[in-house]
XYZ file of C-alpha atoms in Angstrom:
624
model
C -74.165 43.674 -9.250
C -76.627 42.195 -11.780
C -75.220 39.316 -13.698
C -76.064 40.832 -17.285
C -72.489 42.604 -16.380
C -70.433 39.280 -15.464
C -71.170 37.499 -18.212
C -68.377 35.882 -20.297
C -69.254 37.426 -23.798
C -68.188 40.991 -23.305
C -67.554 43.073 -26.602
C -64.093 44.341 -27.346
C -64.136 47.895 -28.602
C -62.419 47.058 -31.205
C -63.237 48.509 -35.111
C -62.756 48.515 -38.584
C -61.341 51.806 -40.494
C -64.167 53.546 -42.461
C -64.407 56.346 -44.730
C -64.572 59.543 -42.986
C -60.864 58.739 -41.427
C -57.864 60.546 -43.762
C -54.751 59.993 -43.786
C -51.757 60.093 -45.810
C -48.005 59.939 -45.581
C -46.630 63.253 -45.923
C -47.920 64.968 -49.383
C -45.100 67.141 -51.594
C -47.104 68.879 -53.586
C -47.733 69.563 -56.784
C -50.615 68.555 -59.555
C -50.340 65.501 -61.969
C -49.212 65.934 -65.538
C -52.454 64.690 -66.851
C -55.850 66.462 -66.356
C -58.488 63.780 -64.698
C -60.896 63.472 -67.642
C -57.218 63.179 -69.831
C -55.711 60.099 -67.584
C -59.446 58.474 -68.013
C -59.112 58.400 -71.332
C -55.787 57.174 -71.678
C -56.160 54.466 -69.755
C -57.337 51.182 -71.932
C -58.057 48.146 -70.492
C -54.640 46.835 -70.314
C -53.881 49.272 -67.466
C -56.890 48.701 -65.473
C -57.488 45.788 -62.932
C -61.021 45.365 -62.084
C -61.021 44.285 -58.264
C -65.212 45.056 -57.687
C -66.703 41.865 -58.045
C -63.655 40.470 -55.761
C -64.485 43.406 -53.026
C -68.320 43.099 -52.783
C -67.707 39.033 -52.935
C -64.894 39.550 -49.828
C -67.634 41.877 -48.065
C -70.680 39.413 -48.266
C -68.916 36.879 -47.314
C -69.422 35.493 -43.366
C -66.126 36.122 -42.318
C -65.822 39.624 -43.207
C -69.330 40.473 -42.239
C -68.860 41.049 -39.132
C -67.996 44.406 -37.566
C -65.130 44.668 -36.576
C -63.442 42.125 -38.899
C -61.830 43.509 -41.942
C -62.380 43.483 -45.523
C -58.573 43.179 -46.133
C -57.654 42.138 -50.104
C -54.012 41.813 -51.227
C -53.967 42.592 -54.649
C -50.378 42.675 -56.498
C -46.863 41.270 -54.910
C -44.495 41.237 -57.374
C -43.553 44.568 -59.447
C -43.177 42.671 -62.912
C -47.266 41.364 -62.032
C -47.793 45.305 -62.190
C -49.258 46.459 -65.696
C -47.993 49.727 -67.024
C -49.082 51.827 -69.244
C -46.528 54.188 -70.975
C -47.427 57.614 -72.234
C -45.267 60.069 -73.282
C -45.360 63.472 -72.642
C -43.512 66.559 -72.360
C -43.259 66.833 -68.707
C -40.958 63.437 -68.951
C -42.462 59.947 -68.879
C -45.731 59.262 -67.206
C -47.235 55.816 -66.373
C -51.444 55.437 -65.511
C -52.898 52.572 -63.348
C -56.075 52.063 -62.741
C -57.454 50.290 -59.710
C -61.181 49.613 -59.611
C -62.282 49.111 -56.184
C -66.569 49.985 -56.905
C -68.235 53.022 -56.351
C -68.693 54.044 -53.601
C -65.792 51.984 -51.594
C -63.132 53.277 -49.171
C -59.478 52.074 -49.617
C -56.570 52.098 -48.334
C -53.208 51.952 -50.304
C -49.894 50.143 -49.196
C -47.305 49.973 -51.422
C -44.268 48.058 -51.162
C -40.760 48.257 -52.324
C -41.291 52.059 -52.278
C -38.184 53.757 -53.227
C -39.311 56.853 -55.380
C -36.002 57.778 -57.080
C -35.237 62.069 -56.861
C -37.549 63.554 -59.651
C -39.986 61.045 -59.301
C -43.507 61.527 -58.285
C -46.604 59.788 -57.751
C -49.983 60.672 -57.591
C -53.372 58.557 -56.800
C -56.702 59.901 -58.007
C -60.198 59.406 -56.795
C -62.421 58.644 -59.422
C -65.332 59.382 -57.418
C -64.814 62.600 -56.339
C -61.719 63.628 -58.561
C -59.803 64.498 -55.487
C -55.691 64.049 -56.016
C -53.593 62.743 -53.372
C -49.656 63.514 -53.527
C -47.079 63.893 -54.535
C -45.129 61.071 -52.815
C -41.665 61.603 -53.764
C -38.192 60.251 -52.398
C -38.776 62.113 -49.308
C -41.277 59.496 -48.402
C -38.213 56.513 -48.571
C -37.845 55.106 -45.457
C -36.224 52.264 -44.066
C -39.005 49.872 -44.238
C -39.816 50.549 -47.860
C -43.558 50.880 -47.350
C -46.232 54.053 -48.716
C -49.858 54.108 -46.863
C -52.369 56.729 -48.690
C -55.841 56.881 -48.307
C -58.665 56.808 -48.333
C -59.437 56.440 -52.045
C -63.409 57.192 -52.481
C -64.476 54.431 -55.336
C -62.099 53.816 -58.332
C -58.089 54.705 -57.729
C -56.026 56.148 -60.449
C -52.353 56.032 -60.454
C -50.273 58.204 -61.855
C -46.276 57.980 -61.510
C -44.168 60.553 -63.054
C -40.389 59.160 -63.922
C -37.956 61.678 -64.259
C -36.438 62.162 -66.926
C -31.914 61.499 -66.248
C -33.238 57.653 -64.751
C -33.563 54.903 -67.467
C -37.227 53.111 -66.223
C -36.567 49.429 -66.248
C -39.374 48.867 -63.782
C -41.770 51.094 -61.591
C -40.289 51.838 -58.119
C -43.043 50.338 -56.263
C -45.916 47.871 -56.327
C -49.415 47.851 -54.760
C -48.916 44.922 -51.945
C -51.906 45.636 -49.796
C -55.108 47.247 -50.520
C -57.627 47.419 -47.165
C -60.907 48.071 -48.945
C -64.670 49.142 -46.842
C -66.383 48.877 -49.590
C -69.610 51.097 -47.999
C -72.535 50.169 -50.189
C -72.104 46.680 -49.077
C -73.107 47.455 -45.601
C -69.874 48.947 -43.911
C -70.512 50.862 -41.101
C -69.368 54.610 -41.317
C -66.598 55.791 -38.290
C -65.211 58.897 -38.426
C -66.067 62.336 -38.136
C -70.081 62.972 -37.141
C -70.631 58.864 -36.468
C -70.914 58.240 -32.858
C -73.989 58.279 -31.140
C -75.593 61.730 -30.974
C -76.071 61.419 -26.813
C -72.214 61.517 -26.418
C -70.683 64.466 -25.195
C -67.768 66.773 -26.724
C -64.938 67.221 -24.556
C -64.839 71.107 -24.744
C -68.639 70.672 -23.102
C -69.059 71.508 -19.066
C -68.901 68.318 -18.166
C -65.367 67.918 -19.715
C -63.858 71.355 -18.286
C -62.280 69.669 -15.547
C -59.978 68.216 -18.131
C -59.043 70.627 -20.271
C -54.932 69.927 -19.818
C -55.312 66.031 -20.063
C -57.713 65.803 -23.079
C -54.346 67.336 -24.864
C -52.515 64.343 -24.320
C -55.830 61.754 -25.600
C -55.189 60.853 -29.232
C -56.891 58.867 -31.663
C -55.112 56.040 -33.055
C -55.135 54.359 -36.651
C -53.766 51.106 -35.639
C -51.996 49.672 -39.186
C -51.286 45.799 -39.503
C -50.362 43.593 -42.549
C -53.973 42.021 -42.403
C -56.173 45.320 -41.246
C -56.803 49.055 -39.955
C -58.359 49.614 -36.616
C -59.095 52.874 -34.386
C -58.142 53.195 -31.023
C -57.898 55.870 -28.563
C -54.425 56.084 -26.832
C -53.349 58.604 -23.752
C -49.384 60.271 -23.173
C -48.211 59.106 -19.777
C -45.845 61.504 -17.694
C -42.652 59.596 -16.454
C -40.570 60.013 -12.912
C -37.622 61.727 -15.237
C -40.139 63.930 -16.553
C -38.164 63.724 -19.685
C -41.251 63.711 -22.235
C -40.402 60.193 -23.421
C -44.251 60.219 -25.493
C -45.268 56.566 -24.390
C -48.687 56.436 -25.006
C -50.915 54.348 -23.066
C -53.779 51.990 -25.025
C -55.559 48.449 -25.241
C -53.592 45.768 -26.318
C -56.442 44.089 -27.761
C -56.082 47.148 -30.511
C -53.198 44.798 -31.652
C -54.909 41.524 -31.074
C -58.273 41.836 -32.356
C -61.100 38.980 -31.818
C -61.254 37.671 -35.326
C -57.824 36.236 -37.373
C -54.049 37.154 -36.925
C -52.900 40.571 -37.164
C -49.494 41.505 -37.768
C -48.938 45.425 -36.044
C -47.261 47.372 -38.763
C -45.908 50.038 -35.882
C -44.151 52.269 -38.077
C -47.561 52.838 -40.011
C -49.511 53.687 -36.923
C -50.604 57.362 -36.564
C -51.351 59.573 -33.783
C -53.999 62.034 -33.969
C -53.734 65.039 -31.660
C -56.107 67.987 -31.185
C -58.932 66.247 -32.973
C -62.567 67.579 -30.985
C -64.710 70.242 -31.365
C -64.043 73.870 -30.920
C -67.552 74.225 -28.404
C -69.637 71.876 -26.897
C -71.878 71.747 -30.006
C -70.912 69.269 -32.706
C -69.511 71.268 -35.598
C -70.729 71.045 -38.957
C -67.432 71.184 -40.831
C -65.094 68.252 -39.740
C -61.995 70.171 -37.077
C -58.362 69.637 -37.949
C -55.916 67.505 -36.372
C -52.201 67.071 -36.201
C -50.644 63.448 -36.966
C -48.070 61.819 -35.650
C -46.532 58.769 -37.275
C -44.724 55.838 -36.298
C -44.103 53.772 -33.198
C -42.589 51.203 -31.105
C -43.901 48.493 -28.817
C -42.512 48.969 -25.262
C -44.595 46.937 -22.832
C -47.604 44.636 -22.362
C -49.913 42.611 -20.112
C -52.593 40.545 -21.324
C -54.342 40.361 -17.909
C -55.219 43.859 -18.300
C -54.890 44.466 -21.585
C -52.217 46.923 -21.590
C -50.054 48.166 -24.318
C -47.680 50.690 -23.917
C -46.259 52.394 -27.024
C -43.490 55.235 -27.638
C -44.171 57.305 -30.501
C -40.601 57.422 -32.637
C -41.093 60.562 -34.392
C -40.499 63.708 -33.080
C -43.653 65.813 -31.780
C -44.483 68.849 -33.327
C -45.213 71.910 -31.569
C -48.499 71.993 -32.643
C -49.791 68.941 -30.769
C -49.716 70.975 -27.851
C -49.348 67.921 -25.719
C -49.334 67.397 -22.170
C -48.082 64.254 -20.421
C -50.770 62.962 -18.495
C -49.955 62.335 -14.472
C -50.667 58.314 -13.044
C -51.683 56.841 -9.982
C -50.503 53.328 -9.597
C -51.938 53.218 -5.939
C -53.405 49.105 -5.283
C -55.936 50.183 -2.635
C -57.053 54.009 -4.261
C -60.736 53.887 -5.417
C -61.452 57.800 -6.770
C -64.882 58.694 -5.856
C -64.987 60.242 -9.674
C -63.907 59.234 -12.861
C -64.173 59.767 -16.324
C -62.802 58.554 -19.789
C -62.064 60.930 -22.754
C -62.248 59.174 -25.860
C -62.871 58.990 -29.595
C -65.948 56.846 -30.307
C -66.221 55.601 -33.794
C -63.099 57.393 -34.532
C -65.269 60.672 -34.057
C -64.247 63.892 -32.214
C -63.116 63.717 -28.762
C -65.923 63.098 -26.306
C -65.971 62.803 -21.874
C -67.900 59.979 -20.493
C -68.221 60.379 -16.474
C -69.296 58.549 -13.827
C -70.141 60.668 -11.016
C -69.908 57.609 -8.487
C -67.078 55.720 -6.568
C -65.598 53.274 -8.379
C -64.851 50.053 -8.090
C -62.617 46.793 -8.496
C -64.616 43.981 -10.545
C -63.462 41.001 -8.370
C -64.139 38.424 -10.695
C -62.259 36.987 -13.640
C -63.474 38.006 -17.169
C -63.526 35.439 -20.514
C -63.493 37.698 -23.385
C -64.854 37.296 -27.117
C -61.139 37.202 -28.514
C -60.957 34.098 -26.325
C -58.487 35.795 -23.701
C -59.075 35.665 -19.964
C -58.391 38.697 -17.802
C -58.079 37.566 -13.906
C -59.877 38.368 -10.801
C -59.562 42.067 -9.537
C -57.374 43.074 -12.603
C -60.167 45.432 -13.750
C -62.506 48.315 -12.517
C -65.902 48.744 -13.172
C -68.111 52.080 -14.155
C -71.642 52.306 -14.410
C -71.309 55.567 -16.426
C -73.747 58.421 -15.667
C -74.054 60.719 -18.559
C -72.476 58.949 -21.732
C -71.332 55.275 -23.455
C -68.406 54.547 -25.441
C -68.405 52.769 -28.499
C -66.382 50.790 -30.869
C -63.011 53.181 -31.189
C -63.172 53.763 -27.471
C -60.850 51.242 -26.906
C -57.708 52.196 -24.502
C -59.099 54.862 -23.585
C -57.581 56.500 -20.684
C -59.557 56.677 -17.012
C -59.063 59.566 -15.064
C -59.409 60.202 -11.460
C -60.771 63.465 -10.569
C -57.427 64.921 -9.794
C -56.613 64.127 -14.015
C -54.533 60.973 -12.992
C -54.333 57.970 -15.371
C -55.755 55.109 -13.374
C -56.330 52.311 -16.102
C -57.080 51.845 -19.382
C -60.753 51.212 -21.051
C -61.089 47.220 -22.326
C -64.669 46.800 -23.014
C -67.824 46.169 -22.194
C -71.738 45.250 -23.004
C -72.231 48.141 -26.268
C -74.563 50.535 -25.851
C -77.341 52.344 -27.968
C -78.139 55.225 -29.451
C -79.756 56.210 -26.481
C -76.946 56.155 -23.855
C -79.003 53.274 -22.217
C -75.616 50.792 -21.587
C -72.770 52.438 -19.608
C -71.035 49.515 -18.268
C -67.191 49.377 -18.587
C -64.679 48.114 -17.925
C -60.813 49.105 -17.821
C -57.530 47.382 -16.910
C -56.081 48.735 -13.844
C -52.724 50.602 -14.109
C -51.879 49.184 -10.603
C -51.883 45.920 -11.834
C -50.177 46.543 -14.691
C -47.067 48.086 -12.600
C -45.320 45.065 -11.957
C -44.390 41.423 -13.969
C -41.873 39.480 -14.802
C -39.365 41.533 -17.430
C -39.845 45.358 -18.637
C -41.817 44.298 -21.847
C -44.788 43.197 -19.356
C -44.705 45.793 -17.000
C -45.224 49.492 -16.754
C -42.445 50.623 -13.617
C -39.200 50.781 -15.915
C -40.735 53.257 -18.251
C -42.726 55.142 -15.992
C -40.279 55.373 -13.640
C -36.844 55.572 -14.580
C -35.544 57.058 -11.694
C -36.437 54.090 -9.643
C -38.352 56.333 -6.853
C -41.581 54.101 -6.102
C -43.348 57.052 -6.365
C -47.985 56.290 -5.948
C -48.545 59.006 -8.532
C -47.016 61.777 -9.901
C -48.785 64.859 -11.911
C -49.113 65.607 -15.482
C -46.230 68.174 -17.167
C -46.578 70.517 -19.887
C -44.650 70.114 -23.044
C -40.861 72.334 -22.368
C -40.567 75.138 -25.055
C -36.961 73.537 -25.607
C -36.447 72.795 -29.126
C -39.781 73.029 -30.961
C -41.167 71.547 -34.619
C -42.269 74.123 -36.374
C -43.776 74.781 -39.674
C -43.171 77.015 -42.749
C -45.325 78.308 -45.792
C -45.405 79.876 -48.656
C -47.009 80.429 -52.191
C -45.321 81.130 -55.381
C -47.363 83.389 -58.016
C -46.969 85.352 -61.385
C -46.401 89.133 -61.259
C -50.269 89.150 -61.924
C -50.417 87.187 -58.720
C -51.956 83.730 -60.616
C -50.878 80.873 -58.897
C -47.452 78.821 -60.200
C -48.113 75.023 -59.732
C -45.446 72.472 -60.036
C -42.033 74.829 -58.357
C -39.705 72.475 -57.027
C -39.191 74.521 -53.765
C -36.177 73.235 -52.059
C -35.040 73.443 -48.293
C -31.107 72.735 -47.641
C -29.048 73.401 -44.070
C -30.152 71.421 -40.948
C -32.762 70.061 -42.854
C -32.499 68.840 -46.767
C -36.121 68.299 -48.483
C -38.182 69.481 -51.251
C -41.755 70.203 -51.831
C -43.411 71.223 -55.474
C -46.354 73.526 -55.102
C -50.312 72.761 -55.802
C -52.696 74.589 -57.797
C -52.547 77.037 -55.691
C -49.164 78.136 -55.659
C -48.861 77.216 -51.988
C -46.006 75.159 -50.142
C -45.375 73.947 -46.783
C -42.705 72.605 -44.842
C -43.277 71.028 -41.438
C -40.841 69.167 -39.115
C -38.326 72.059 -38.884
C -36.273 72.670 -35.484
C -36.977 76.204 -34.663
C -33.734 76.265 -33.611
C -31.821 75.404 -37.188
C -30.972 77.507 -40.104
C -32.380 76.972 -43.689
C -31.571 77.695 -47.474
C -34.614 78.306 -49.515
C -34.203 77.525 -54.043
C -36.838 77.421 -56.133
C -37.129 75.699 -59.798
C -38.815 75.177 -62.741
C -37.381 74.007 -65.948
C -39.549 72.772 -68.152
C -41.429 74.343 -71.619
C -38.535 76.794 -72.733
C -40.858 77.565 -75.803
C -44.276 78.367 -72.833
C -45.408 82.250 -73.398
C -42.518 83.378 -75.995
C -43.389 84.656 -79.647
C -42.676 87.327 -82.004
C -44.579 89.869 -79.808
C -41.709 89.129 -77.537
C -39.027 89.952 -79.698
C -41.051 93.142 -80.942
C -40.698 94.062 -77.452
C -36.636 93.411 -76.993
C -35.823 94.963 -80.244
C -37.907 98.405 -79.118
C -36.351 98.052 -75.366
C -32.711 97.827 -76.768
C -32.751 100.406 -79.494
C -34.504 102.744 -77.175
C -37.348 103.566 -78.531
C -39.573 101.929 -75.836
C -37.810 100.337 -73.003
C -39.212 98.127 -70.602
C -40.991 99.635 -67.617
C -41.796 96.455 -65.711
C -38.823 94.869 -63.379
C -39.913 91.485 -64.272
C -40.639 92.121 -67.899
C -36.757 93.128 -68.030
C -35.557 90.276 -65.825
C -37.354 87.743 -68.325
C -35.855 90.128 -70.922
C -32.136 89.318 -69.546
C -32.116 85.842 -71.287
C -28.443 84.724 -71.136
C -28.279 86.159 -67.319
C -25.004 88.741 -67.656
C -27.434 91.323 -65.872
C -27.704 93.599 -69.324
C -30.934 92.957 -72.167
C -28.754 93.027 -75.517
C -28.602 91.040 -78.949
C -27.259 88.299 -77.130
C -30.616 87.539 -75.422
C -32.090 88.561 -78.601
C -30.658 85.697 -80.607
C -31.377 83.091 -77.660
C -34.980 84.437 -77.577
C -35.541 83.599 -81.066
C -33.612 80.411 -81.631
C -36.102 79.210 -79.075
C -38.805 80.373 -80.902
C -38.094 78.824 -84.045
C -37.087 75.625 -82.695
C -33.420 75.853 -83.444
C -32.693 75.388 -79.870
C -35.285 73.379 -77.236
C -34.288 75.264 -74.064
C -31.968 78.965 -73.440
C -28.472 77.895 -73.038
C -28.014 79.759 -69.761
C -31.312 80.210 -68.008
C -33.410 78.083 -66.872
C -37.267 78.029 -68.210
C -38.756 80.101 -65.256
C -36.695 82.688 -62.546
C -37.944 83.427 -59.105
C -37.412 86.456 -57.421
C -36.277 86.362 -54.603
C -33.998 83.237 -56.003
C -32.897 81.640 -52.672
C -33.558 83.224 -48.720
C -32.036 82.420 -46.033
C -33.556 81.879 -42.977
C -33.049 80.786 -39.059
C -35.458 78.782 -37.389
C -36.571 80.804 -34.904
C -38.475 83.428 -37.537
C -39.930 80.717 -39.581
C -43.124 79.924 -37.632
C -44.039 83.442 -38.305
C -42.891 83.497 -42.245
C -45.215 82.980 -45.598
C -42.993 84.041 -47.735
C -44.645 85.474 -51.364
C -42.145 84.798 -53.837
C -42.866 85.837 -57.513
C -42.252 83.656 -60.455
C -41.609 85.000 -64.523
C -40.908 83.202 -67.623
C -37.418 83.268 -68.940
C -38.154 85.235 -72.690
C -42.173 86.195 -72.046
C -41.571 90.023 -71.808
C -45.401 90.565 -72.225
C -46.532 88.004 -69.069
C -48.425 85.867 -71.417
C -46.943 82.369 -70.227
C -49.176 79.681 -68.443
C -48.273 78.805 -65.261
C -49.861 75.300 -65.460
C -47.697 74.317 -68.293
């Protein structure tokens, strides 16, 4: 073998996040209380910290400059270091934060000491692009106390809504991390449409071999206190068969060459289903579904294994399959073949039509680590590279077994020219000292020294499934801002967009729900004298009400009858003897509540229309 490929300086395939990667914690809906060109304006200099100088300063420096390093900048630790800016308003109490980051950066958010009290929202605005991120309410607590969101293109604008029955002695949260790729100071771009144009997609003919195992390939956004990475990760198949999901990767993705990193494992997501519908690159970015949140099980560092069990439950729309292993010492396939996410693009299939083999020398890597002799294979790939992103990759023998796991290598061009890896072998990883360094208690449970076993198909047990929904006027215009609540096997809440939509994921298809919906705020929205014109004419008789919902809004006090009762409450409101209708609420949905089992909901969108309480003429805005 030429020497150019045993040379002690091999790359790890390790890299920085970059903008075209998005993720969030799970969003709850809604729209913030202040229009974008209104929170600009409100926001003086007292409630702005200007961070650009510091971020194209951290970028040029030596350090950060080089790929695959990190442009990492803690901002703010301490709440009371956290300006605020109060405003009030009628939706409660709102406070604005502005973060400037420079146009044209990428950021990522942490906060810390997240605990979002019920009624509380927050939102984060892009001033680059205006795009909203949120809500994040309380049903993003968790035990760890800790909000990711991003990416935030250029300038971030926070905006947290307090409810209103809390006294505010101090925001609920404070910015403790911001990871900033600040692109127009020479980040490189990963993500969707970035990896060399000569690799291949997986649903191509030269990945149609695979089309069970690339379901259980993921992308990973690796999370630590100090940085974000990508990785590429694979679900492993165990002896019990149980569908543990340990996912197989690099444990360099945790160790990187440059600095300490600190894994933040419950941060870490797990992209599934993220490739291209055909074997030509698409020109609109594909969907994905995420998984968050992990565990470290096992390691080696002499072949850079990491194994990993994901801690949340998979939804049924991962589709996953539990890739089959072969842990055989002396088994050299005469085919192989990685499936991957370079650059943290779509899935792609690198093969290598030849046999493989063992690289029988030991290997001094650029994070200073030292793999031993024969604890790797060797590809000279035939029709594709990897790149940074790659890393952990799973290699497949032709009959879709799991044979290693891809390390790294010389790096390749544009052209495809380089296709030297190499990959830790899963053979060697089998045994060591305790479970946290090997790979046989978790792959096999049942203790059956079992070579290989095959891949297995997610059960159709108990499945996560999803339900939607929009909420509209009798007109059909969309009602933002419903506090649609879920109660029974599963308690959460969700408010809806701009759209009127709502969605509710993680749901056992095998539990029973209780659907409410509320809003309660702007008594006074849509009601006048044309209103009471209206009433009056209804209850004398001499023009009733043809419309159901005109005469539901019409029922203000809610005895099921329109009479000078409601009358009275109608116009106490209106002349602002009374803020709010003593026995309705501001807005009524019909239907008011639904009940519903689990295993109808994947097929529901429920339409559920929304009136003002007192607006018998449909004249309310929905926005307000």
């Amino acid at each position: 073998m030429p020497n150019f490929h045993e040379r002690s300086w091999l790359l790890i395939l390790l890299f920085a996040f970059s903008a075209a990667v998005s993720y969030a914690q799970k969003e709850y809906g809604g729209t913030p209380h202040f229009e974008f060109e209104q929170a600009v304006q409100l926001i003086d200099a007292g409630a702005s910290i200007d961070l650009s100088q510091e971020t194209a300063d951290l970028w040029k420096s030596p350090k950060s400059a080089i790929p695959g390093n990190v442009a990492a900048l803690p901002i703010l630790k301490q709440k009371s270091k956290l300006p605020k800016t109060f405003v009030s308003a009628n939706y409660g109490r709102s406070f604005l934060q502005r973060l400037s980051l420079g146009k044209g950066s990428r950021s990522y958010i942490r906060f810390a000491d997240f605990h979002i009290p019920k009624g509380g929202r927050l939102y984060i605005m892009s001033e680059d692009t205006g795009e909203i991120l949120g809500a994040f309410t309380d049903q993003n607590n968790n035990d760890h106390n800790r909000l990711l969101v991003g990416p935030v293109r250029g300038n971030a604008i926070l905006e947290y809504d307090a409810p209103r029955q809390i006294d505010i002695e101090e925001i609920p949260f404070s910015v403790d991390q911001v990871y900033v790729n600040p692109t127009n100071f020479g980040a490189m771009e990963t993500g969707f449409g970035s990896s060399f144009e000569c690799n291949i997609n997986i649903n191509c003919s030269a990945g149609q071999s695979y089309d069970r195992e690339k379901r259980g390939v993921m992308r990973i956004l690796v999370v630590g206190d100090e940085s974000i990475f990508l990785c590429t990760g694979s679900l492993l198949n165990n002896t019990g068969e149980d569908e543990t999901p340990y996912v197989l990767t690099a444990l360099h993705c945790e160790q990187p060459a440059e600095g300490e990193f600190t894994p933040l494992y419950d941060m870490w997501f797990f992209d599934f289903n993220y490739e291209g519908p055909s074997c030509a690159n698409p020109e609109v970015e594909p969907g994905f579904t995420d998984v968050q949140g992990c565990e470290k099980v096992a390691s080696r560092q002499g072949t850079d294994m990491l194994l990993l069990r994901i801690t949340t439950p998979m939804p049924e729309a991962t589709n996953a399959y539990y890739n089959g292993w072969d842990r055989r010492e002396d088994y050299l396939p005469q085919q192989t073949a990685i499936i991957h996410h370079p650059s943290g693009d779509i899935k792609k299939i690198t093969n290598d039509f030849d046999q493989i083999n063992i690289h029988d020398e030991a290997i001094v890597w650029n994070n200073g680590t030292v793999t031993e002799a024969a604890s790797h294979f060797i590809n000279d790939f035939d029709d594709a590279v990897y790149q940074p992103g790659s890393s952990g990759a799973a290699l497949f023998d032709e009959a879709g077994r799991v044979i290693g796991q891809l390390h790294g290598g010389p790096l390749a061009d544009e052209f495809c020219t380089v296709g030297i890896g190499y990959s830790g072998r899963l053979s060697m990883s089998w045994d060591g000292d305790t479970p946290e360094e090997r790979l046989k208690d978790w792959l096999d449970p049942l203790g059956t020294e079992s070579n290989f076993i095959s891949g297995k198909e997610a059960t159709l047990g108990e499945q996560i499934v999803q339900f939607n929904g929009r909420v509209v006027t009798p007109d059909g215009i969309a009602i933002p801002n419903v506090q649609v609540s879920l109660s029974g096997d599963k308690e959460t809440s969700f408010f809806t967009g701009a759209d009127g939509r709502f969605v509710f994921d993680g749901l056992s298809n095998k539990g029973s729900y209780f659907l409410t919906l509320t809003k309660d705020i702007n008594h006074a929205n849509g009601i006048s004298a044309t209103d009471v014109v209206l009433m009056i004419n209804h209850i004398i008789g001499r023009k009733e009400l043809t419309s159901v919902f005109s005469r539901f809004a019409a029922d203000v006090n809610l005895d099921g009858n329109v009479s000078s009762i409601d009358l009275i409450q109608l116009m106490n409101v209106i002349i602002g003897r009374t803020p709010v209708f003593p026995n309705a609420p501001s807005w009524r949905f019909e239907p008011e509540n639904l009940q519903m089992s689990g295993s109808s909901i994947g097929q529901l969108e429920v339409s559920v229309v929304g009136f003002k309480v007192g607006d018998l003429n449909n004249s309310a805005n929905p926005r307000s």
